[in-house]
XYZ file of C-alpha atoms in Angstrom:
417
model
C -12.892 -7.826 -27.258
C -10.521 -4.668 -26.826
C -8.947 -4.459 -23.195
C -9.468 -1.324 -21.157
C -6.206 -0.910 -20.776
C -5.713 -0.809 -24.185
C -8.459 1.637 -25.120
C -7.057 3.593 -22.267
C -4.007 3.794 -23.150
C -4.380 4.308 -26.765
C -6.628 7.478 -25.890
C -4.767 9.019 -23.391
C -1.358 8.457 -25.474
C -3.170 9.975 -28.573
C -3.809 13.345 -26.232
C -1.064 13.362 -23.520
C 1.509 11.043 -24.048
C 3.393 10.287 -21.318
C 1.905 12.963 -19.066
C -0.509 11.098 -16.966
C 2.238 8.675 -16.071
C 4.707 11.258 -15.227
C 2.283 13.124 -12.790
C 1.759 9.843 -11.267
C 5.498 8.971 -10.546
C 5.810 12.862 -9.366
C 2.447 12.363 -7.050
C 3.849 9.686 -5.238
C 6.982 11.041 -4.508
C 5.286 13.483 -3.029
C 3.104 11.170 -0.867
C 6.074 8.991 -0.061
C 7.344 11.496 1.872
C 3.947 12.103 3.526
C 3.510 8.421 4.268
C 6.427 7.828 5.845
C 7.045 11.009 7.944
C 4.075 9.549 9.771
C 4.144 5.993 9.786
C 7.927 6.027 10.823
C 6.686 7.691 14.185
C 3.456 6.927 14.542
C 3.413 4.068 16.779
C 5.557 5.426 18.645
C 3.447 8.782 19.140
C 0.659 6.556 20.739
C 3.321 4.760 22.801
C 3.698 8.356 24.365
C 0.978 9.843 24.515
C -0.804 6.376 25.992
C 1.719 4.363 27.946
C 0.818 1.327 26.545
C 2.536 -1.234 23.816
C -0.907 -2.559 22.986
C -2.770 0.621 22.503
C 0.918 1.754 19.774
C -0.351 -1.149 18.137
C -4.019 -0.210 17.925
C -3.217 3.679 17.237
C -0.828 1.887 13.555
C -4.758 -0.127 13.154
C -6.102 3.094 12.711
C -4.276 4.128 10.108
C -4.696 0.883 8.169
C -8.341 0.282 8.648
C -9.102 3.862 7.392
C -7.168 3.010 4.289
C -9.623 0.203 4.051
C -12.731 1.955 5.087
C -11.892 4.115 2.042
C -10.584 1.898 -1.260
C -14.271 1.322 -2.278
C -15.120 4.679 -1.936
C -12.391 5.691 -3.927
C -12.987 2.800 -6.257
C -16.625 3.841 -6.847
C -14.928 7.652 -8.007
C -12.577 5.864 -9.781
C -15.267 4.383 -12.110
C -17.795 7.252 -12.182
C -15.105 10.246 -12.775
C -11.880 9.473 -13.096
C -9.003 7.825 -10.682
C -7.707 11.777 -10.761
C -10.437 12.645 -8.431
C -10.322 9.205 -6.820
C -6.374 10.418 -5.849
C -7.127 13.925 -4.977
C -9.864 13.212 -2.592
C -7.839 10.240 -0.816
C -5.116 12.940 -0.609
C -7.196 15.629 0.790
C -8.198 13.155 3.633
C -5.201 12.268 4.401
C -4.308 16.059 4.646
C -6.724 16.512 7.355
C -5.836 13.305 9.295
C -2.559 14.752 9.584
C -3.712 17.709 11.035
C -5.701 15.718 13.383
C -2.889 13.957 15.113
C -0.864 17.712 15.610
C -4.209 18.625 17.234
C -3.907 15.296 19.816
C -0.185 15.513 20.097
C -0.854 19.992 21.296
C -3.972 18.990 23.208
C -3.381 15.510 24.897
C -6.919 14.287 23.638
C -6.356 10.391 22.269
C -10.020 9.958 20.053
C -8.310 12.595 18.243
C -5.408 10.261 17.555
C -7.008 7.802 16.635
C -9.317 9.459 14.204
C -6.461 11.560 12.697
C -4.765 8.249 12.071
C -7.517 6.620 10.558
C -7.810 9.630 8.344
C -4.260 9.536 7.451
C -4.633 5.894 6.188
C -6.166 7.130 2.886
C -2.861 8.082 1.460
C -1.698 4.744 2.035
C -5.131 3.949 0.007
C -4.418 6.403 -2.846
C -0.436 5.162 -3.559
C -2.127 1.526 -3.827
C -4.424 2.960 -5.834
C -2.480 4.724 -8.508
C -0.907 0.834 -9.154
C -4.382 0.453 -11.127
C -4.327 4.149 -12.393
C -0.809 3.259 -14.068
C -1.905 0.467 -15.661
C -4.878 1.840 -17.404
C -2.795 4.871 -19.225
C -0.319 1.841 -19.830
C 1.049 0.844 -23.452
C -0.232 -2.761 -23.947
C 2.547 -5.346 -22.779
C 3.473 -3.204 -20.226
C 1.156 -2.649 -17.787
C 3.410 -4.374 -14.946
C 6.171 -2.520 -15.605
C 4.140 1.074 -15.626
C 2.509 0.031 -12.578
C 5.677 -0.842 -11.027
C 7.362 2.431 -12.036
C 4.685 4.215 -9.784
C 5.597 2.558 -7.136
C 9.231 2.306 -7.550
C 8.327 6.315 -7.252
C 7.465 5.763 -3.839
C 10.824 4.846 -3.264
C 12.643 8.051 -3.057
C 9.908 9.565 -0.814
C 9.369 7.338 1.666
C 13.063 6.679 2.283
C 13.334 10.298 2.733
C 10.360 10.766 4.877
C 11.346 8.372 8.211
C 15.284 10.249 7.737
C 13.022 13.387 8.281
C 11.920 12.123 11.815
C 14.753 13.793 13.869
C 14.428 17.165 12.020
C 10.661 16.648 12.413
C 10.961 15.989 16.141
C 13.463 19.663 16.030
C 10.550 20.884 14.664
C 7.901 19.350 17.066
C 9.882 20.759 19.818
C 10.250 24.221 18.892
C 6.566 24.701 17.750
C 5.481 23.228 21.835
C 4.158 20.475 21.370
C 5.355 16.541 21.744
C 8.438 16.256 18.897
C 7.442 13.131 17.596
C 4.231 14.596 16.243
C 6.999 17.259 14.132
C 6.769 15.027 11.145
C 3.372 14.748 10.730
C 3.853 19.169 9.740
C 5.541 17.464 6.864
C 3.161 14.809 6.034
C 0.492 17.472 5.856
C 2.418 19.199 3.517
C 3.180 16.700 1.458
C -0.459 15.389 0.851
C -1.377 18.919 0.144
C 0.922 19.089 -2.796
C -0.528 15.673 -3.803
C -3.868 16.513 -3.893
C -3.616 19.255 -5.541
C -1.277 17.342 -8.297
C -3.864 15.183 -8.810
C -6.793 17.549 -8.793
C -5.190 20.247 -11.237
C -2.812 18.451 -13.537
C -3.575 14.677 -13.877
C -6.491 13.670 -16.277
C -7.627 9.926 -16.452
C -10.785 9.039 -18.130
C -13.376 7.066 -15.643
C -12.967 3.578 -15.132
C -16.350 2.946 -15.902
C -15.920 4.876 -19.228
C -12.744 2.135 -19.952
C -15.169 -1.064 -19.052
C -17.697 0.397 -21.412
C -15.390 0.836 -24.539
C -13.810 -2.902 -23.650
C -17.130 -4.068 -23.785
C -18.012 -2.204 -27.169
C -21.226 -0.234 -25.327
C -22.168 3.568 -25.611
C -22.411 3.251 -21.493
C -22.022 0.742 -18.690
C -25.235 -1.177 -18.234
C -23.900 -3.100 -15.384
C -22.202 -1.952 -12.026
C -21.336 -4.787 -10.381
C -20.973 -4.639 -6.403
C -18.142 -5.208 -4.023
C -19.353 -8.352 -2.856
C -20.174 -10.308 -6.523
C -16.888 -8.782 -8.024
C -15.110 -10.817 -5.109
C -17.517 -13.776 -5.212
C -16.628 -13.928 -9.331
C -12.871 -14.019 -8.400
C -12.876 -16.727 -5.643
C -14.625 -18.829 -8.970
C -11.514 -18.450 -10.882
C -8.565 -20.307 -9.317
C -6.311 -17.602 -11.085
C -8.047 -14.957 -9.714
C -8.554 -16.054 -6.668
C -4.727 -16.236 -6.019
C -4.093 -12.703 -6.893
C -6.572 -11.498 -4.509
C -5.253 -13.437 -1.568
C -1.470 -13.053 -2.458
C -2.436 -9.092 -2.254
C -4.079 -9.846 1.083
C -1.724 -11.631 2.535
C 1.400 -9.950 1.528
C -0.398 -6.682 3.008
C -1.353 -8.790 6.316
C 2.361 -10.001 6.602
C 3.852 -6.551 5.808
C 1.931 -4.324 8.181
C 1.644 -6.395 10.982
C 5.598 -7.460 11.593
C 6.879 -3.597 9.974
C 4.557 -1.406 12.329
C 5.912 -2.997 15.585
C 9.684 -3.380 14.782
C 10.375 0.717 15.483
C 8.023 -0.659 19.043
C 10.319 -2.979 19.811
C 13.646 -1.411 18.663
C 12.437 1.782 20.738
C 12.264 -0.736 23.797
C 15.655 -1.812 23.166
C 16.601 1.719 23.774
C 17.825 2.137 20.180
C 17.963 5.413 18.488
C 15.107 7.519 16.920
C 18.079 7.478 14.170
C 18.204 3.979 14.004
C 14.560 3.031 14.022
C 14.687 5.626 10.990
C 17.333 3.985 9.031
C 15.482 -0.095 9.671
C 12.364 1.433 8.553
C 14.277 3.446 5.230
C 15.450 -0.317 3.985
C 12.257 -1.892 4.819
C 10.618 0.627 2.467
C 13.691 0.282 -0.222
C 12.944 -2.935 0.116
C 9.385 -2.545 -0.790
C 9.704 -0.527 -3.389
C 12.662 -0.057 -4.738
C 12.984 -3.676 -6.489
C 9.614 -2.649 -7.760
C 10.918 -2.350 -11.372
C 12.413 -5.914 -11.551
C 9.351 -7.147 -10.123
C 7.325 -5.576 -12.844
C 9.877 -6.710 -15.737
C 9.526 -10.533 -14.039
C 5.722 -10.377 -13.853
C 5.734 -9.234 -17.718
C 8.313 -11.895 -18.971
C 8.420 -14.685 -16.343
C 4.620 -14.449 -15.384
C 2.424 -13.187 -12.230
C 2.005 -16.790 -10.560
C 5.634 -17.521 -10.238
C 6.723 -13.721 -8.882
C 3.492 -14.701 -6.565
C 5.356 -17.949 -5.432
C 8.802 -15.660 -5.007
C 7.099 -13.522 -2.479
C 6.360 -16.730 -0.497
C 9.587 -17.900 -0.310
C 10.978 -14.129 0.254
C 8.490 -13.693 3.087
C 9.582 -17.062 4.825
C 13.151 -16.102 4.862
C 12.179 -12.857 6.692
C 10.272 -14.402 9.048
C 12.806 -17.278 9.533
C 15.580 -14.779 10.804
C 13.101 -12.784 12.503
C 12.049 -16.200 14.745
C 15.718 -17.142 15.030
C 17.893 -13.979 15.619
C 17.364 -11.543 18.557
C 15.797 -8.597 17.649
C 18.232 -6.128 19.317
C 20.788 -7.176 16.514
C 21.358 -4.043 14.396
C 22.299 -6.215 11.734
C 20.460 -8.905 10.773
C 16.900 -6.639 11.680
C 17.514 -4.986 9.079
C 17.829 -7.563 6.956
C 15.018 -9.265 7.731
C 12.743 -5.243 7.481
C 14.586 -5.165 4.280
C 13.733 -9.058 2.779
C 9.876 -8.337 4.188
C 9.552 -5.445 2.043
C 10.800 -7.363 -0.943
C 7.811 -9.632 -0.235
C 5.397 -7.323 -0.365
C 6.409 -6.185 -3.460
C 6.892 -9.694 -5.222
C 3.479 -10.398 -3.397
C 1.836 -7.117 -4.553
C 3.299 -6.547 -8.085
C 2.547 -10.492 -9.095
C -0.930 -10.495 -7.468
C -2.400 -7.074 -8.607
C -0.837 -8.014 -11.692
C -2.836 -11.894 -11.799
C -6.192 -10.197 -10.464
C -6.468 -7.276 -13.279
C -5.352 -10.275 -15.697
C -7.693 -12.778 -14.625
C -11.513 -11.130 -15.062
C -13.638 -9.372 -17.332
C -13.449 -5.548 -17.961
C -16.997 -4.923 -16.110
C -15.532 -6.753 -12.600
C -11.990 -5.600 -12.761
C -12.504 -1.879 -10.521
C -15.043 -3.014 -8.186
C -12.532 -6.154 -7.409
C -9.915 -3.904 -7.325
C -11.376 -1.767 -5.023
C -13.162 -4.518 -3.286
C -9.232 -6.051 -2.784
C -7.766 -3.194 -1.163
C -10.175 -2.913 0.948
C -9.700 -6.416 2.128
C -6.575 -6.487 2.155
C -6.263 -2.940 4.752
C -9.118 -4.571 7.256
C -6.954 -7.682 7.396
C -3.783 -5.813 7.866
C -5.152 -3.125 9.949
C -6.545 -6.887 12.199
C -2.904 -7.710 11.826
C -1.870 -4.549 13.323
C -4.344 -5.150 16.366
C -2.990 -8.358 16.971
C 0.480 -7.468 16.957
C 0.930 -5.169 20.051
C -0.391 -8.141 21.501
C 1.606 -10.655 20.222
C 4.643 -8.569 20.911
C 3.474 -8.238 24.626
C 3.086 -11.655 25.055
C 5.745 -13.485 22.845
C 7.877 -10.740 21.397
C 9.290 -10.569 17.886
C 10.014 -14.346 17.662
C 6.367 -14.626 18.272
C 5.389 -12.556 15.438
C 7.036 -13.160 12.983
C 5.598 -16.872 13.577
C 2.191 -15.800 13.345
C 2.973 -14.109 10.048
C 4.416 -17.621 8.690
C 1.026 -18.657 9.165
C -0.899 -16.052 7.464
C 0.950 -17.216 4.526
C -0.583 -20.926 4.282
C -3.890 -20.122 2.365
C -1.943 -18.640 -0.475
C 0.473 -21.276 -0.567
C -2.667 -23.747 -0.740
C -4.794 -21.783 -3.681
C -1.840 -21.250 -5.657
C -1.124 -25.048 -5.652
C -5.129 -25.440 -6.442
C -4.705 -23.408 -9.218
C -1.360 -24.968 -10.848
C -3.862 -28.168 -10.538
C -6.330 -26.177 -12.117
C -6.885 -27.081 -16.087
């Protein structure tokens, strides 16, 4: 049996070349800078605009659990038309979420807020998206490395976008309305350009099209649903692992990063400062993204799985054990989180596209991310809480425990024949 990837990458290699890989690295640039214009300040905006901790922490939910709402969408355009449109649409969503929050920041009216946050979670959607996109215009042996090398792309955006937030905030100011809803002008921008990218320039052939060739049919005869596509992978011990090690890392990630520019901001540390914590974290996240490709093709996904574990322990250790005023070893611990997630994200999505049949692999995929955003965007809930009531220490323990069911499946499945 031929692999999708294969097929896929045989065709699109035969027509384009490296094109469709290119456009992806340049799209998510682009959205880099879109992501983390917004993200950088956006807890922060609802700290503002509501006076509450709790409620900066439900605003950041938002945004995560419409990133969720929409990965099976997406992943259902994915496999009827193409991951191109899949991209564009997320894009264009994310476009008018943006614009949503400048209308709540001008007009004081929080459901619009919230709903232009949720909206702006399907960028976040689309980048994780275009992981899968890479790997199916991938030469064969290399599909953790190309997927890597789209979001190692991500790297030069989104450290760029939060080191935007004071000349956002200029720009907030000097349009009338509340500066830290400035860089949200550029994170409209920015998804513009990226949906139009994708719309105009990048061709992908549809997913389903892929299964259908790996299976050696003139069409797909079977769509399998969210819910069997998961219930297939929690069968397979292997499987299994990559989807919670994507879930998890996500869970971990989200719900310790979007509070630490909370609680720095309490501290009465710089806008300039939270912007620089939140620049490594991302680094961190996707700048190693490379090696953790090249380690997950050589060394294999289960053990860059099991270096994301101990990765995310050490962050959490010094984030338990160090106050979180210190300017030093914060962002350390931002930085070693976001090298986690990446380990954790890279070895899993890796594992799970690795680990079932052609027919299941988009639906899980899309069934996945969607899993993995309500969990995180739960995570994100929980945390203005926890913060509230135990501070940092506090949360970084709960994110230690969010850990132990991937430590326990991935020892099941080394005991697995």
């Amino acid at each position: 049996m031929t692999d999708p990837v294969t097929v896929g990458a045989k065709r699109l290699s035969r027509h384009h070349g490296w094109v469709p890989l290119s456009i992806l690295i340049v799209n998510q640039l682009l959205a880099g800078v879109g992501v983390a214009s917004g993200i950088a300040v956006g807890g922060i905006l609802a700290r503002e605009l509501t006076g509450t901790v709790t409620l900066a922490g439900l605003a950041q939910t938002s945004s995560v659990l419409g990133a969720g709402l929409v990965a099976i969408p997406m992943a259902r355009l994915a496999v009827t038309v193409g991951r191109h449109w899949a991209l564009a649409s997320g894009y264009a969503f994310a476009f008018l979420g943006a614009l949503l929050v400048l209308a709540a920041a001008i007009t004081g009216i929080l459901p619009l807020l919230f709903l232009g946050l949720g909206a702006f979670g399907a960028a976040s959607a689309s980048g994780l998206q275009a992981r899968f996109a890479a790997t199916e215009v991938a030469s064969p042996g290399y599909e953790a490395r190309s997927m890597s090398l789209v979001l190692w792309a991500t790297t030069l955006g989104s450290v760029a976008g939060p080191n935007l937030s004071t000349l956002g905030a200029e720009l907030g100011a000097s349009l009338g309305f509340e500066p830290l809803a400035g860089p949200f002008v550029f994170s409209a921008v920015a998804f513009a350009a990226s949906a139009l990218l994708a719309a105009v320039l990048l061709r992908t052939p549809p997913a389903g099209r892929l299964a259908a060739d790996a299976a050696g049919e003139a069409e797909v005869t079977t769509r399998v649903r969210t819910v069997e596509a998961l219930r297939i992978a929690m069968r397979s011990p292997r499987a299994a692992v990559g989807v919670v090690a994507i879930i998890c890392s996500h869970t971990v990630m989200v719900g310790v990063m979007v509070m630490t520019p909370v609680t720095m901001h309490e501290h009465g540390l710089s806008l300039s400062l939270q912007a620089l914590v939140i620049s490594i974290h991302i680094l961190g996240m996707y700048g190693a993204s490379p090696l953790m490709g090249w380690l997950a093709d050589r060394w294999g996904s289960g053990r860059v799985i099991a270096l994301a574990v101990v990765i995310f322990t050490a962050a959490a250790v010094i984030g338990i054990t160090v106050p979180s005023d210190n300017m030093i070893a914060v962002p350390i611990a931002l930085g070693l989180l976001g090298l986690g997630w990446s380990a954790g994200m890279i070895g899993g999505s890796a594992q799970l596209t690795e680990s079932v049949e052609p027919a299941v692999r988009v639906p899980l995929q899309g069934a996945t991310d969607a899993a993995m955003n309500l969990a995180a965007a739960a995570s994100a809930a929980v945390a203005g809480v926890i913060l509230a009531w135990g501070g940092f220490p506090a949360l970084n323990a709960l994110a230690l425990l969010v850990l132990v069911p991937l430590v326990v499946l991935g020892v099941r499945a080394q005991r697995a024949p």
